[in-house]
Each structure stands twice: as C-alpha cells, then as structure tokens.
GROMACS .gro file of C-alpha atoms in nm:
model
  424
    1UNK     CA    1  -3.871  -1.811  -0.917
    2UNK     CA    2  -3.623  -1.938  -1.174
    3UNK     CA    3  -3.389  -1.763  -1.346
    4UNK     CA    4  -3.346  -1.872  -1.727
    5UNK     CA    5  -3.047  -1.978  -1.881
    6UNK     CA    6  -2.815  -1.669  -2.037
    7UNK     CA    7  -3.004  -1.429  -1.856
    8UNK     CA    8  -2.878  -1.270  -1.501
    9UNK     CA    9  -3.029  -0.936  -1.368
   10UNK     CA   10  -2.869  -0.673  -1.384
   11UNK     CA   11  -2.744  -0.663  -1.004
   12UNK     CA   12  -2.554  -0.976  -1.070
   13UNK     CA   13  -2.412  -0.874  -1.366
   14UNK     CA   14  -2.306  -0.515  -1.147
   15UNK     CA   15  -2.131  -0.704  -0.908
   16UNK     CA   16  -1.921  -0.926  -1.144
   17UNK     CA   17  -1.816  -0.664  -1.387
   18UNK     CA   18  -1.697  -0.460  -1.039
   19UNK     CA   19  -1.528  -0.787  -0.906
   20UNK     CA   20  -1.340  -0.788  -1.309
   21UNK     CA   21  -1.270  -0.397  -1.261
   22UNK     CA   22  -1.130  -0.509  -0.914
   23UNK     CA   23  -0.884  -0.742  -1.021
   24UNK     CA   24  -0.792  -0.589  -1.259
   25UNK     CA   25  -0.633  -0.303  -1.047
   26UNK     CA   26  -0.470  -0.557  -0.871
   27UNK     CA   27  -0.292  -0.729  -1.058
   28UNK     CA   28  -0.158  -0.400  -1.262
   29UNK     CA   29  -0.063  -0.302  -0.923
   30UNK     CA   30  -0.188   0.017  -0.933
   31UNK     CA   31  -0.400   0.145  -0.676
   32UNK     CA   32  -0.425   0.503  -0.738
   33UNK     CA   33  -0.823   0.533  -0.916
   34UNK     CA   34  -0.953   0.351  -0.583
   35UNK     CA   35  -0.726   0.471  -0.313
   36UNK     CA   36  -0.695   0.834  -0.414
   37UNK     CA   37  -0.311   0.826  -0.353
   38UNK     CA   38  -0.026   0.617  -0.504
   39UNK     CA   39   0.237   0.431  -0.335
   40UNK     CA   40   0.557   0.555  -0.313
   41UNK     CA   41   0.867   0.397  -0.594
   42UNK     CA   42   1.110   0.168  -0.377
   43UNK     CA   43   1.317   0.106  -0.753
   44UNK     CA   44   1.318   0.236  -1.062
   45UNK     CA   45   1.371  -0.104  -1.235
   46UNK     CA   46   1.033  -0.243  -1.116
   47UNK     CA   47   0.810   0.093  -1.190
   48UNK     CA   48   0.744   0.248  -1.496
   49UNK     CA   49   0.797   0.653  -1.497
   50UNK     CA   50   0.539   0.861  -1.449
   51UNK     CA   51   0.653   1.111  -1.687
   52UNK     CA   52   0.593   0.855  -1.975
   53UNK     CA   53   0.218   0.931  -1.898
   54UNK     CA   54   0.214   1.297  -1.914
   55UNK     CA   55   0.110   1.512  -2.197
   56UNK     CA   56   0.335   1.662  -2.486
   57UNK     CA   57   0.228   2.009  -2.313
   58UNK     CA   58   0.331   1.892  -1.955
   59UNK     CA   59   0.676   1.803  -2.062
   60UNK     CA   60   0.712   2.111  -2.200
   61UNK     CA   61   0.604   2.329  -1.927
   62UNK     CA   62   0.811   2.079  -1.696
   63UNK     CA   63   1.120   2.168  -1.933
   64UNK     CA   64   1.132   2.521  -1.854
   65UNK     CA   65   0.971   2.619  -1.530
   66UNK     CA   66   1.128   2.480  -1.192
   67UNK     CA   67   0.861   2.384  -0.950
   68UNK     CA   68   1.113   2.411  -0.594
   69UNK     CA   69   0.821   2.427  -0.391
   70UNK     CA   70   0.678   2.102  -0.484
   71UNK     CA   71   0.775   1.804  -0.344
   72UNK     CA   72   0.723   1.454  -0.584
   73UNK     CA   73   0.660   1.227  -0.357
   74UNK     CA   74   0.704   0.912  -0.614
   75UNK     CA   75   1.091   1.065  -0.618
   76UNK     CA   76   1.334   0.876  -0.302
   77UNK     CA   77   1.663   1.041  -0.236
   78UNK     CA   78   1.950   0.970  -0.463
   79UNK     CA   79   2.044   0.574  -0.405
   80UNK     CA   80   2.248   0.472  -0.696
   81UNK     CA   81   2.100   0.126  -0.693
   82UNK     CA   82   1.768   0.295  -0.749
   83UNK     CA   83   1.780   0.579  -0.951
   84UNK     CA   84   1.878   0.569  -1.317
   85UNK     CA   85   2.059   0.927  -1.325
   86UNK     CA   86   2.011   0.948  -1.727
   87UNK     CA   87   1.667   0.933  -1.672
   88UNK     CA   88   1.513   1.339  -1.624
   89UNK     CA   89   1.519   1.645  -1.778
   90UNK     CA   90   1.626   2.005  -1.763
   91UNK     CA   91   1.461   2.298  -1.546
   92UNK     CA   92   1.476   2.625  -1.600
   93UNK     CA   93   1.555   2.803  -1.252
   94UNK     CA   94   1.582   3.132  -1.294
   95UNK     CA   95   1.655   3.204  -0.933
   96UNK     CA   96   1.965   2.941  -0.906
   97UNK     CA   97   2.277   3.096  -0.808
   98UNK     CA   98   2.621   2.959  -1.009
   99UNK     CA   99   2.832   2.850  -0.725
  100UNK     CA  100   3.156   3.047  -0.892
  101UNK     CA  101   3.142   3.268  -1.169
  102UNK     CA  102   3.400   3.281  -1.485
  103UNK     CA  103   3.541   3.629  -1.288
  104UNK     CA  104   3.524   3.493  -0.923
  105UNK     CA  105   3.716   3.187  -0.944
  106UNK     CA  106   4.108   3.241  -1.011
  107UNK     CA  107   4.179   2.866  -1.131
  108UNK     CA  108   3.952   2.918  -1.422
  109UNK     CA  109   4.102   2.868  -1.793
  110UNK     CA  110   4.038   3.188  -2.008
  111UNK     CA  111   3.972   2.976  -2.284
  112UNK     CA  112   3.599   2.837  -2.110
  113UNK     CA  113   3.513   3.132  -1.950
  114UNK     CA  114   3.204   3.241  -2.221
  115UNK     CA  115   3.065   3.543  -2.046
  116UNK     CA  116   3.424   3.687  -1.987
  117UNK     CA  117   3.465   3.642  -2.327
  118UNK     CA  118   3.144   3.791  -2.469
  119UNK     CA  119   2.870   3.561  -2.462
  120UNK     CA  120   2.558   3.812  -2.421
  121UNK     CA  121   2.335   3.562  -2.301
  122UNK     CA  122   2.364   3.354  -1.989
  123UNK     CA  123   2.031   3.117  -1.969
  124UNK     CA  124   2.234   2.841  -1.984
  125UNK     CA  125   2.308   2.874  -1.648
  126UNK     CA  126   2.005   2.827  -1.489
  127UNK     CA  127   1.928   2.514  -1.552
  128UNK     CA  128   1.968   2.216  -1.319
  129UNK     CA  129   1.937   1.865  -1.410
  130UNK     CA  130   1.613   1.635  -1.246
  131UNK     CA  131   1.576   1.286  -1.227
  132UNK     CA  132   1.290   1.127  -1.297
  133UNK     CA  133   1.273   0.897  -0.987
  134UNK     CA  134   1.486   1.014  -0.709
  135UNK     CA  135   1.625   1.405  -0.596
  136UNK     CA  136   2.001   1.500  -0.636
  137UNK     CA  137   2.112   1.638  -0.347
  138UNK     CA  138   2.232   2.009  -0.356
  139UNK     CA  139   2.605   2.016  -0.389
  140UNK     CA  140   2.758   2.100  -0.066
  141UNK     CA  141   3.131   2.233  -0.064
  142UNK     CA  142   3.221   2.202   0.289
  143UNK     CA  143   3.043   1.817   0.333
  144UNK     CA  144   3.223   1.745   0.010
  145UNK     CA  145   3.561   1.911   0.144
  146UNK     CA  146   3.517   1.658   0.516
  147UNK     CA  147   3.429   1.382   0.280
  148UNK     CA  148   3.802   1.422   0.077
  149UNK     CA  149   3.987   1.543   0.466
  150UNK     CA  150   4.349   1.323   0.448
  151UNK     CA  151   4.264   1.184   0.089
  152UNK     CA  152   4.346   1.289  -0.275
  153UNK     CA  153   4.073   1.287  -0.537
  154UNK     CA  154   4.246   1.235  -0.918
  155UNK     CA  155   4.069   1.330  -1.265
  156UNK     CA  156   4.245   1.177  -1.510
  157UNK     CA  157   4.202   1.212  -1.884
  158UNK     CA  158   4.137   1.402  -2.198
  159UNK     CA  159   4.037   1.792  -2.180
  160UNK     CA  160   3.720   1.735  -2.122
  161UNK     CA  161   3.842   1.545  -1.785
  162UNK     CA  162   4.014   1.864  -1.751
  163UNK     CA  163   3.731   2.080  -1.696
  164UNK     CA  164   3.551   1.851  -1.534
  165UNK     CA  165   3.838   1.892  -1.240
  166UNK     CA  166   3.852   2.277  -1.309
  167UNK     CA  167   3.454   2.283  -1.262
  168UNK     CA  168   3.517   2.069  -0.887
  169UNK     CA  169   3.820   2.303  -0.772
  170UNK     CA  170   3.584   2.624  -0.841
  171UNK     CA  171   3.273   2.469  -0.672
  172UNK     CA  172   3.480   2.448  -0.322
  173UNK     CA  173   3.782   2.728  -0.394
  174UNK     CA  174   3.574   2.969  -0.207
  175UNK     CA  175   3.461   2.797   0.110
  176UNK     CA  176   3.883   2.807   0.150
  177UNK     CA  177   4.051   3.137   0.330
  178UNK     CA  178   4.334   3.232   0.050
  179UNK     CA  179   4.568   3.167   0.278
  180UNK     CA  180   4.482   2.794   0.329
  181UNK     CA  181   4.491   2.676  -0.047
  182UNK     CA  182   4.730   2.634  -0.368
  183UNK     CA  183   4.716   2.543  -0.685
  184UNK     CA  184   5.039   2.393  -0.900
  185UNK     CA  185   4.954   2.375  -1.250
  186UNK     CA  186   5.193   2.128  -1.443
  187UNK     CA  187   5.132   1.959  -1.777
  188UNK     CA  188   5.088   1.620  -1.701
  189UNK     CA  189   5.042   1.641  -1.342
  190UNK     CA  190   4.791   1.984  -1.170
  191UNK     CA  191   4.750   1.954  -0.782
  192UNK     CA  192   4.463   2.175  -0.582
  193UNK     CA  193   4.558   2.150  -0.224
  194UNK     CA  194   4.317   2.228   0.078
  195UNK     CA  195   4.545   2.245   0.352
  196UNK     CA  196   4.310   2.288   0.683
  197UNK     CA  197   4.123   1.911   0.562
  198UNK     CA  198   4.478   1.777   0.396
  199UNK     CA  199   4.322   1.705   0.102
  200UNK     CA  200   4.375   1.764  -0.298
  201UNK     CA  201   4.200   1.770  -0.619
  202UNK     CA  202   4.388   1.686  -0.894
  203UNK     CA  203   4.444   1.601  -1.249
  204UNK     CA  204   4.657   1.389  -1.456
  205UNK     CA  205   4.661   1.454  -1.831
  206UNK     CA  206   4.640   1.103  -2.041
  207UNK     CA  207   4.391   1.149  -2.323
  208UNK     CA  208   4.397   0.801  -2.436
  209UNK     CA  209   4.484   0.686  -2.091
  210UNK     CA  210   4.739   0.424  -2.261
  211UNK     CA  211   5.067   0.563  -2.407
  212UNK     CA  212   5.108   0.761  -2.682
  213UNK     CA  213   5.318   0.993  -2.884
  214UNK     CA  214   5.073   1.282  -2.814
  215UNK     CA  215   5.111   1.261  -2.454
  216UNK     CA  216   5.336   1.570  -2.376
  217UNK     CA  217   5.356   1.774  -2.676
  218UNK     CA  218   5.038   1.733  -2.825
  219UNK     CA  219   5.046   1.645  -3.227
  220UNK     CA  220   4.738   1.843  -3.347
  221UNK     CA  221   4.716   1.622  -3.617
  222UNK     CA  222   4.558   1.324  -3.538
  223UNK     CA  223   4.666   1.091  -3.840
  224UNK     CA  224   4.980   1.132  -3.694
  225UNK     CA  225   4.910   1.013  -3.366
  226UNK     CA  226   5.089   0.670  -3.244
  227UNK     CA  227   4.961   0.458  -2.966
  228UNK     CA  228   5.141   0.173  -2.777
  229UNK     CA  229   4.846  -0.017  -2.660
  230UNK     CA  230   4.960  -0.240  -2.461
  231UNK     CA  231   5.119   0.022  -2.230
  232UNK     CA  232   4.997   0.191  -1.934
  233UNK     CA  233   5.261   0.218  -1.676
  234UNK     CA  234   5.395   0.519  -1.769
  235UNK     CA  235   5.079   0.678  -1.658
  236UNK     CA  236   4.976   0.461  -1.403
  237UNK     CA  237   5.236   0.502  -1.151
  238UNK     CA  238   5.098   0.860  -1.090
  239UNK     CA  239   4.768   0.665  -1.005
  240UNK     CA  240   4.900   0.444  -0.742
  241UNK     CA  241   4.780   0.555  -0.418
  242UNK     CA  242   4.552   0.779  -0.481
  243UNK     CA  243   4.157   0.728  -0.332
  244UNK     CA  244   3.951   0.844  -0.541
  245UNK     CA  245   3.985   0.856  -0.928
  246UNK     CA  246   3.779   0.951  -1.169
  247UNK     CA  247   3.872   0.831  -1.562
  248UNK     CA  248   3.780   0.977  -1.898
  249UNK     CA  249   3.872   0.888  -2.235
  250UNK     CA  250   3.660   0.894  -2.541
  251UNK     CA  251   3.674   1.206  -2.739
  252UNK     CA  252   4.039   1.258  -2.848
  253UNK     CA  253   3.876   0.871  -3.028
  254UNK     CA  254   3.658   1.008  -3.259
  255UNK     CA  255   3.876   1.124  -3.562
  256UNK     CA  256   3.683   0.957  -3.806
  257UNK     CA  257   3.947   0.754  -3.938
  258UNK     CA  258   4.211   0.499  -3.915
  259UNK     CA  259   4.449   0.439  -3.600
  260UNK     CA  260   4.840   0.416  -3.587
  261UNK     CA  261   4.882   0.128  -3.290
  262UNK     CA  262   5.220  -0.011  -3.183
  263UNK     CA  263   5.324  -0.242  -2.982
  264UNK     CA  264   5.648  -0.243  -2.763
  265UNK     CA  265   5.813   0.033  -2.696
  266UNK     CA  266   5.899   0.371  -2.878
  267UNK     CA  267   6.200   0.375  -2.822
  268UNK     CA  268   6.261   0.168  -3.036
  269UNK     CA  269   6.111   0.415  -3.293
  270UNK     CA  270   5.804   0.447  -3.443
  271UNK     CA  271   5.827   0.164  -3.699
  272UNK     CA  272   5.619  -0.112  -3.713
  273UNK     CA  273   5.294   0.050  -3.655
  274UNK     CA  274   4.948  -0.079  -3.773
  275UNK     CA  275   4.673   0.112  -3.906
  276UNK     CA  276   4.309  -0.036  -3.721
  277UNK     CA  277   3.979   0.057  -3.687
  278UNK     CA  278   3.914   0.334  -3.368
  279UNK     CA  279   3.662   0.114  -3.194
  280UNK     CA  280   3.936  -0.193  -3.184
  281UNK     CA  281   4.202  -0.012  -3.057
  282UNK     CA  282   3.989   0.178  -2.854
  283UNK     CA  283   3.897  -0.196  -2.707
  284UNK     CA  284   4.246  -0.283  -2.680
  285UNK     CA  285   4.304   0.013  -2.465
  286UNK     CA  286   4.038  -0.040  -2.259
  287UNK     CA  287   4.145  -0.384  -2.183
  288UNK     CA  288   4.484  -0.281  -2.078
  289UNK     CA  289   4.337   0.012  -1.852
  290UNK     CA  290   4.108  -0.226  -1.691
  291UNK     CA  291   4.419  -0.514  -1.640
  292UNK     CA  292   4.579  -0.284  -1.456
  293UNK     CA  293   4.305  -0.157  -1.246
  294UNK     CA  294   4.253  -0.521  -1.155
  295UNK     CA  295   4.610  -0.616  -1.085
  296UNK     CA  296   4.766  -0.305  -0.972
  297UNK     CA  297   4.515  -0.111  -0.756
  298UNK     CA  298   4.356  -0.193  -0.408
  299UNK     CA  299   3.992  -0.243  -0.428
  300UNK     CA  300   3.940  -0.201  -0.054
  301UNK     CA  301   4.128   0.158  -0.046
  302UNK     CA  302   4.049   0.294  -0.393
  303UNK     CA  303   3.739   0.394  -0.511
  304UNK     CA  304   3.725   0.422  -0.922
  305UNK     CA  305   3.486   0.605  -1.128
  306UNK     CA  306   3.479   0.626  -1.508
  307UNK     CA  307   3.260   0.897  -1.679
  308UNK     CA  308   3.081   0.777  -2.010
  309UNK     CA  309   3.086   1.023  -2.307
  310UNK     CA  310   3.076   1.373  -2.330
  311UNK     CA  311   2.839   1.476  -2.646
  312UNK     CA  312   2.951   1.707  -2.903
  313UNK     CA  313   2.713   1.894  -3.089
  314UNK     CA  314   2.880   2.000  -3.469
  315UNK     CA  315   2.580   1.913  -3.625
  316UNK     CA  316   2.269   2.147  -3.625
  317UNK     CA  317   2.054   1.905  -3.832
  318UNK     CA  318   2.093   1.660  -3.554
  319UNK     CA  319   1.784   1.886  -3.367
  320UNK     CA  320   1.639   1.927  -3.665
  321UNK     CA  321   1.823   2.317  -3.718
  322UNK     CA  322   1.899   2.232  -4.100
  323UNK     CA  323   1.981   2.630  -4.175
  324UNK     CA  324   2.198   2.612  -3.807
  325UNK     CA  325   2.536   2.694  -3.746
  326UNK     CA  326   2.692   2.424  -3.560
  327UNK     CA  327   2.627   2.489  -3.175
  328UNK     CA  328   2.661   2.852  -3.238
  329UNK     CA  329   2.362   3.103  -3.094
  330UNK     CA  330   2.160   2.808  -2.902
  331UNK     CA  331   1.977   2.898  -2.611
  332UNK     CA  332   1.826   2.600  -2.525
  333UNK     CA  333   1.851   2.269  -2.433
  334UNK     CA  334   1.704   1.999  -2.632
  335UNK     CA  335   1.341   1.941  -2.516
  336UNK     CA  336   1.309   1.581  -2.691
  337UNK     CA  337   1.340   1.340  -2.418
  338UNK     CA  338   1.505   1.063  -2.499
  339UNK     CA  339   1.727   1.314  -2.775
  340UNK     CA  340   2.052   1.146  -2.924
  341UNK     CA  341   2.250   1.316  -3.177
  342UNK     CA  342   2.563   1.233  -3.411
  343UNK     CA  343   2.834   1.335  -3.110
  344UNK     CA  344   2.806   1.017  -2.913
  345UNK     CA  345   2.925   0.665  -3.037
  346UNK     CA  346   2.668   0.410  -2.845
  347UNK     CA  347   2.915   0.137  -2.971
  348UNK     CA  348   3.206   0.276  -2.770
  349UNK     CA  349   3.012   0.300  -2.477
  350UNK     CA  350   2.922  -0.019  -2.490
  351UNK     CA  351   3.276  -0.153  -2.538
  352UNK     CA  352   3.373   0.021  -2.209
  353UNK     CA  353   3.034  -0.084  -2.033
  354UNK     CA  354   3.171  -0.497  -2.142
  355UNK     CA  355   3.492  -0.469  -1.994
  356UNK     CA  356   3.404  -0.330  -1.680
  357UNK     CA  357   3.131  -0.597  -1.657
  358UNK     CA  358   3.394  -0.810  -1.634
  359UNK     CA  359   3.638  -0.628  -1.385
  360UNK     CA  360   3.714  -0.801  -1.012
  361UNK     CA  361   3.780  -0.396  -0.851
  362UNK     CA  362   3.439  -0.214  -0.888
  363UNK     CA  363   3.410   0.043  -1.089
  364UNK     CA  364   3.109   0.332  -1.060
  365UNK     CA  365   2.962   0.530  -1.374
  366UNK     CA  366   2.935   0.864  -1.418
  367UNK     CA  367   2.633   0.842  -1.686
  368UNK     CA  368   2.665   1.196  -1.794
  369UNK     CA  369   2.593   1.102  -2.182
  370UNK     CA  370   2.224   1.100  -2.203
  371UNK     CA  371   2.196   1.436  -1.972
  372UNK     CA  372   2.449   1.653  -2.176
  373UNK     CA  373   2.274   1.520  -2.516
  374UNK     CA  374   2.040   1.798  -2.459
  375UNK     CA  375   2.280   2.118  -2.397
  376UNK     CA  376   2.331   2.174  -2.734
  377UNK     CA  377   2.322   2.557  -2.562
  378UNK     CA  378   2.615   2.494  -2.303
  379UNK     CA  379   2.909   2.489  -2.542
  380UNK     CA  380   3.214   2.712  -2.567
  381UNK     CA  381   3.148   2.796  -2.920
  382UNK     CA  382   3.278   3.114  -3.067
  383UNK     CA  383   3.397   3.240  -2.737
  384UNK     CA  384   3.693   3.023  -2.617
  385UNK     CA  385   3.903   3.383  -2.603
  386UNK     CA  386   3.845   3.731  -2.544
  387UNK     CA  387   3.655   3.942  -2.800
  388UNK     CA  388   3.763   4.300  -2.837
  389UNK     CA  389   3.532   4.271  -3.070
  390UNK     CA  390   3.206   4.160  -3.203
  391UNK     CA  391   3.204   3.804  -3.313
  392UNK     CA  392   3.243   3.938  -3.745
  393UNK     CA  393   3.051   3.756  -4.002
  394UNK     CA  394   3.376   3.550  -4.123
  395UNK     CA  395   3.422   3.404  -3.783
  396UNK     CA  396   3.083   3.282  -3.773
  397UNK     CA  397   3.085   3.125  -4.114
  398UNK     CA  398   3.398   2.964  -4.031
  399UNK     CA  399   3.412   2.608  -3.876
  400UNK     CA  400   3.752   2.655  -3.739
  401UNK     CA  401   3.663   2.948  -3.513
  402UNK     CA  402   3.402   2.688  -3.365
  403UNK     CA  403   3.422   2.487  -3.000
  404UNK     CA  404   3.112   2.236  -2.995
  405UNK     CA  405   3.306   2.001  -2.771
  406UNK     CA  406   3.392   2.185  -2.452
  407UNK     CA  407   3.145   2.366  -2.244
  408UNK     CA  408   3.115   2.699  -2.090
  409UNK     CA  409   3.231   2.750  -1.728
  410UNK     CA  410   3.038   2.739  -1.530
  411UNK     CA  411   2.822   2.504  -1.635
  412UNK     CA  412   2.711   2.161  -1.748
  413UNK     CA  413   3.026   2.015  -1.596
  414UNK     CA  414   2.915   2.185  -1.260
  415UNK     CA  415   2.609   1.926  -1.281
  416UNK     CA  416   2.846   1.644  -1.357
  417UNK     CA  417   3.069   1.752  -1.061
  418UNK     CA  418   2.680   1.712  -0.823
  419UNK     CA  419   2.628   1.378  -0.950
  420UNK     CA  420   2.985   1.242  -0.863
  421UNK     CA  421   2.955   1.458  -0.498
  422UNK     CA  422   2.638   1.227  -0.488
  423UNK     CA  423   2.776   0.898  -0.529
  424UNK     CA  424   3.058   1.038  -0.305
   0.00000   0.00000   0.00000
C-alpha cells in the first residue's frame, strides 16, 4: 500500500516527535524527567543553580527555616575551586548554639558586645550562612588549633579586621585550660598565644595598610588624614615571617571625599601633599601592598588571604525601609537574593580583584561582601556601650549615636571566621 506524499500515520509521527523530545534532553544535559534522579554538580562554573528554578515562596521558606536533616545531594563539600562561597543564603536555626557568648569570652571588646549592652532581641544569632553548591564545614576549634600548632596566624587591618581576629580568638579561647593561654593587647601590635600547640592569633593595626598619619593616634577627622603611598615598610616588617595572614582595608576609604597623598617621607613634614580621588589612591596603595607581597614575602612558606568588603548599612531606603532608621531595630536579614545596597563600592573591589590578578605569590579571597549584604540585622547599632538605660528617643533620632559598620559579637564575623577555617 502506498503512503501519499505529506501524510505519515500517526505511529511514525509518535516515534519522531519522541526521538526530537529525546535529543533534546540530551543535549541540555539534563536527565532528570527520564531518569527520575539528577546527577550530582562536579563545578559550579559548568551548572546552573538550582535555586534559580525555585519559586518566590520556596526561597522564602528556605530563608528562614533550616532543614539539618536533609541532605542536598547536588551540594559537594567545600572545594574552593568549586564552590562560589557568595553564592547562598541565610537560615534561620533556631537550635544553633553561638560558640562564645558576649559574657563567656574575656577577650571580647565592650564596645561589640550588643546583648551585654541591651539589645533585647538576639535572632540574629541563629542564622548560619549556606551555599548554594557545596556544604561549609562546621567550624572546629581544636582541628583549627592542630592546623595553626608551631605557626602564627596575623589579621591585619582596619577595625573591622579587628573583630574579625576578636571573633577567631573567642571561637577557640575555650577549648584552652586558663592556664595554657594569654592575651597581650598593644595598639599596633595584639598577640593571642596557645601555648600547648605553640601557636598565636594575632593582629596588626594598619587601616590603610600603607603609611599614614592616622596610624597611631588616630585623627577622627578624615579630611585631615595624610597618606604616604608609596610606603609600606613601616608596617611590613611586623609581617615578615609570619604564615598565615589575612589583609583588610577598605572602609576607613570611603569618606566621600578627596584624599591628602604624599610622597616621601613625613619627616620631612607634611608639605607637599596632593588632594586625589579615593579610588586612585586607593589603587596606588594597593599596588604598593601587592609589590611588596611579591618581592618581600615567601610564597612557598606564607599563605596570604585578603578579605573583600565589609557592607555598611546607613541607608534604610537601600531595602526599601524609606520611614527606617538607619540599621537601627532590624531583625532580619535581607531576603532579596542577589541584594546590594549603597555600603559597598563594586569599583574598589574590582581595583583590588586587578592587582592581585596580576600578583606572582597567590593570594586567596575571603568573598564575605555579597553574604554580609544581607545582615542589615547584625550591626552594633545603638548598643556599642552599656545602657543603664533605655535607648531615649534623642539617641535614636540621632545619627551620631549610630554604628551601621561594625557588627555584633558574636556574630556575622563568626561566619567569616568558618569560611577562612575552610580554606584553612
């Protein structure tokens, strides 16, 4: 019998629109309708989130209930060639216990310890920071104490830096008998020593990690402020020999105005100074740091680690809180994935993010921008000292009595703190 021409029953057209169907799938790589599983992620740079696909309504419930007894099986465990760490979003676990508390740990600064000084609420510290595509390991303080036994780990930066080293020294203090660890607090230079694994946690103050005129007695204000950018030794011989450091430097930048640079040294006064744009001599500074890094330090002994911007959050409107008050009385963090306010400058980052590029000793991010975009709730606010009394009306009104840079202790540096102990 013949068939005519254009015409093809209905069997034959089945089994070609299936064969279509079938290749499809294929070549989208994506097996799942047919196979009834999927296969697990090997990177994150070849496979697109699953997250992106979920519901408005499934990000949400995903924001603020943690789901401990489920295992993602798309997730690996952490690699940091694999797994974008920016990349997640907050959970809400109410049954997480704070490895310190702002009364438990002796080495922590008055001035960040928010329940201590009257912060009723304490959500903010329950929740712990997920990545999309691969599981943070639980911070471990004895692992973390073998991995530092004979060697000195050095923050060194702004105040920011400073907690960030505060946060580390409280996360292990208490795994230490009293009588086995000591703490020498000094200006420039604060040592924690853990004597049984011969090891120390330190910090070295140098908010603009090049020279300047703020360096010991700190000019509060910052039109004032001179900088010799081309200078870096005076700082940098505290660096030599230690093995692990971890650099800051960004907010003590953002001033919103004109810098004083100089060139050469001061004492031959401060004369002679020009007046440039932030981001240049931020640049400038950055390329001296990173000169000396390459000429000065051993790549094979040292391992370096630079933490991108920490997020401020003085403007409300930025999460669309018009009638807000600053960070002041947030309870949340933001639920908008992808969120970026006002208190992070994408250009600086990328300035840093060039030079290292272009570095011959490695250097290892600390992406902690993206993640603390959303804790517009974790901030010292109005309660950087003890309240004998209730926060009044006038202190509330007032931006002065405000801290939207720093954060609470504990806290969001604690998460920064897990993310370096797993690259460590």
């Amino acid at each position: 019998m013949k068939i005519p021409m254009g015409k093809l029953p209905l069997s034959v057209m089945a089994i070609i629109i299936c064969a279509v169907v079938f290749a499809v799938l294929i070549f989208t790589e994506d097996l799942s309708p047919i196979t009834g599983f999927k296969l697990k992620s090997c990177s994150r740079k070849h496979t697109i989130s699953n997250s992106s696909k979920k519901s408005a309504e499934d990000k949400e419930k995903q924001n603020t209930v943690a789901e401990d007894d489920f295992i993602d099986e798309d997730k690996i465990n952490f690699d940091p060639n694999e797994c974008r760490i920016e990349e997640g979003n907050w959970v809400f676990n109410a049954s997480a216990k704070p490895f310190y508390t702002d009364e438990s740990c002796p080495y922590l600064d008055n001035q960040v310890a928010c329940l201590k000084n009257g912060r009723q609420d304490s959500e903010y510290l329950y929740w712990e920071w997920k990545p999309d595509d691969c599981i943070l390991p639980r911070f471990d303080p004895t692992d973390l104490l073998e991995k530092l036994r004979g060697k000195r780990l050095m923050f060194a930066g702004d105040s920011l830096q400073r907690q960030q080293w505060q946060s580390l020294v409280c996360m292990v203090e208490y795994v230490i008998p009293s009588d086995k660890k000591s703490m020498k607090l000094d200006p420039s230079l604060s040592v924690f020593k853990a004597e049984d694994y011969n090891a120390s946690l330190e910090f070295y103050w140098a908010p603009f990690l090049v020279q300047s005129n703020s360096d010991e007695n700190i000019i509060s204000n910052s039109r004032d402020r001179i900088l010799r950018v081309d200078s870096i030794s005076k700082h940098a011989k505290y660096w030599i020999g230690v093995d692990i450091i971890v650099f800051n430097s960004y907010i003590w930048w953002m001033n919103g105005h004109r810098m004083k640079s100089l060139w050469g040294s001061f004492a031959n006064g401060e004369e002679g100074y020009e007046e440039l744009e932030a981001l240049l001599v931020y640049r400038m500074a950055i390329k001296t740091w990173a000169n000396w890094i390459d000429s000065s330090l051993n790549k094979s002994s040292t391992k370096i680690f630079f933490s991108t911007a920490s997020p401020s959050h003085m403007k409300s409107a930025d999460w669309n809180r018009k009638n807000g008050t600053y960070c002041y009385g947030e309870r949340r963090p933001v639920a908008r994935r992808g969120y970026w306010g006002s208190g992070a400058d994408k250009r600086m980052m990328k300035v840093v993010s060039s030079i290292v590029g272009r570095m011959k000793v490695p250097v290892t991010f600390i992406n902690i921008t993206q993640l603390s975009q959303y804790r517009k709730d974790g901030h010292v606010s109005v309660y950087a000292k003890p309240q004998g009394k209730a926060i009044t009306e006038k202190k509330v009104n007032s931006h002065k009595y405000f801290d939207c840079i720093h954060w609470c202790l504990p806290g969001v540096p604690d998460t920064w703190n897990q993310i370096l102990y797993a690259y460590l």
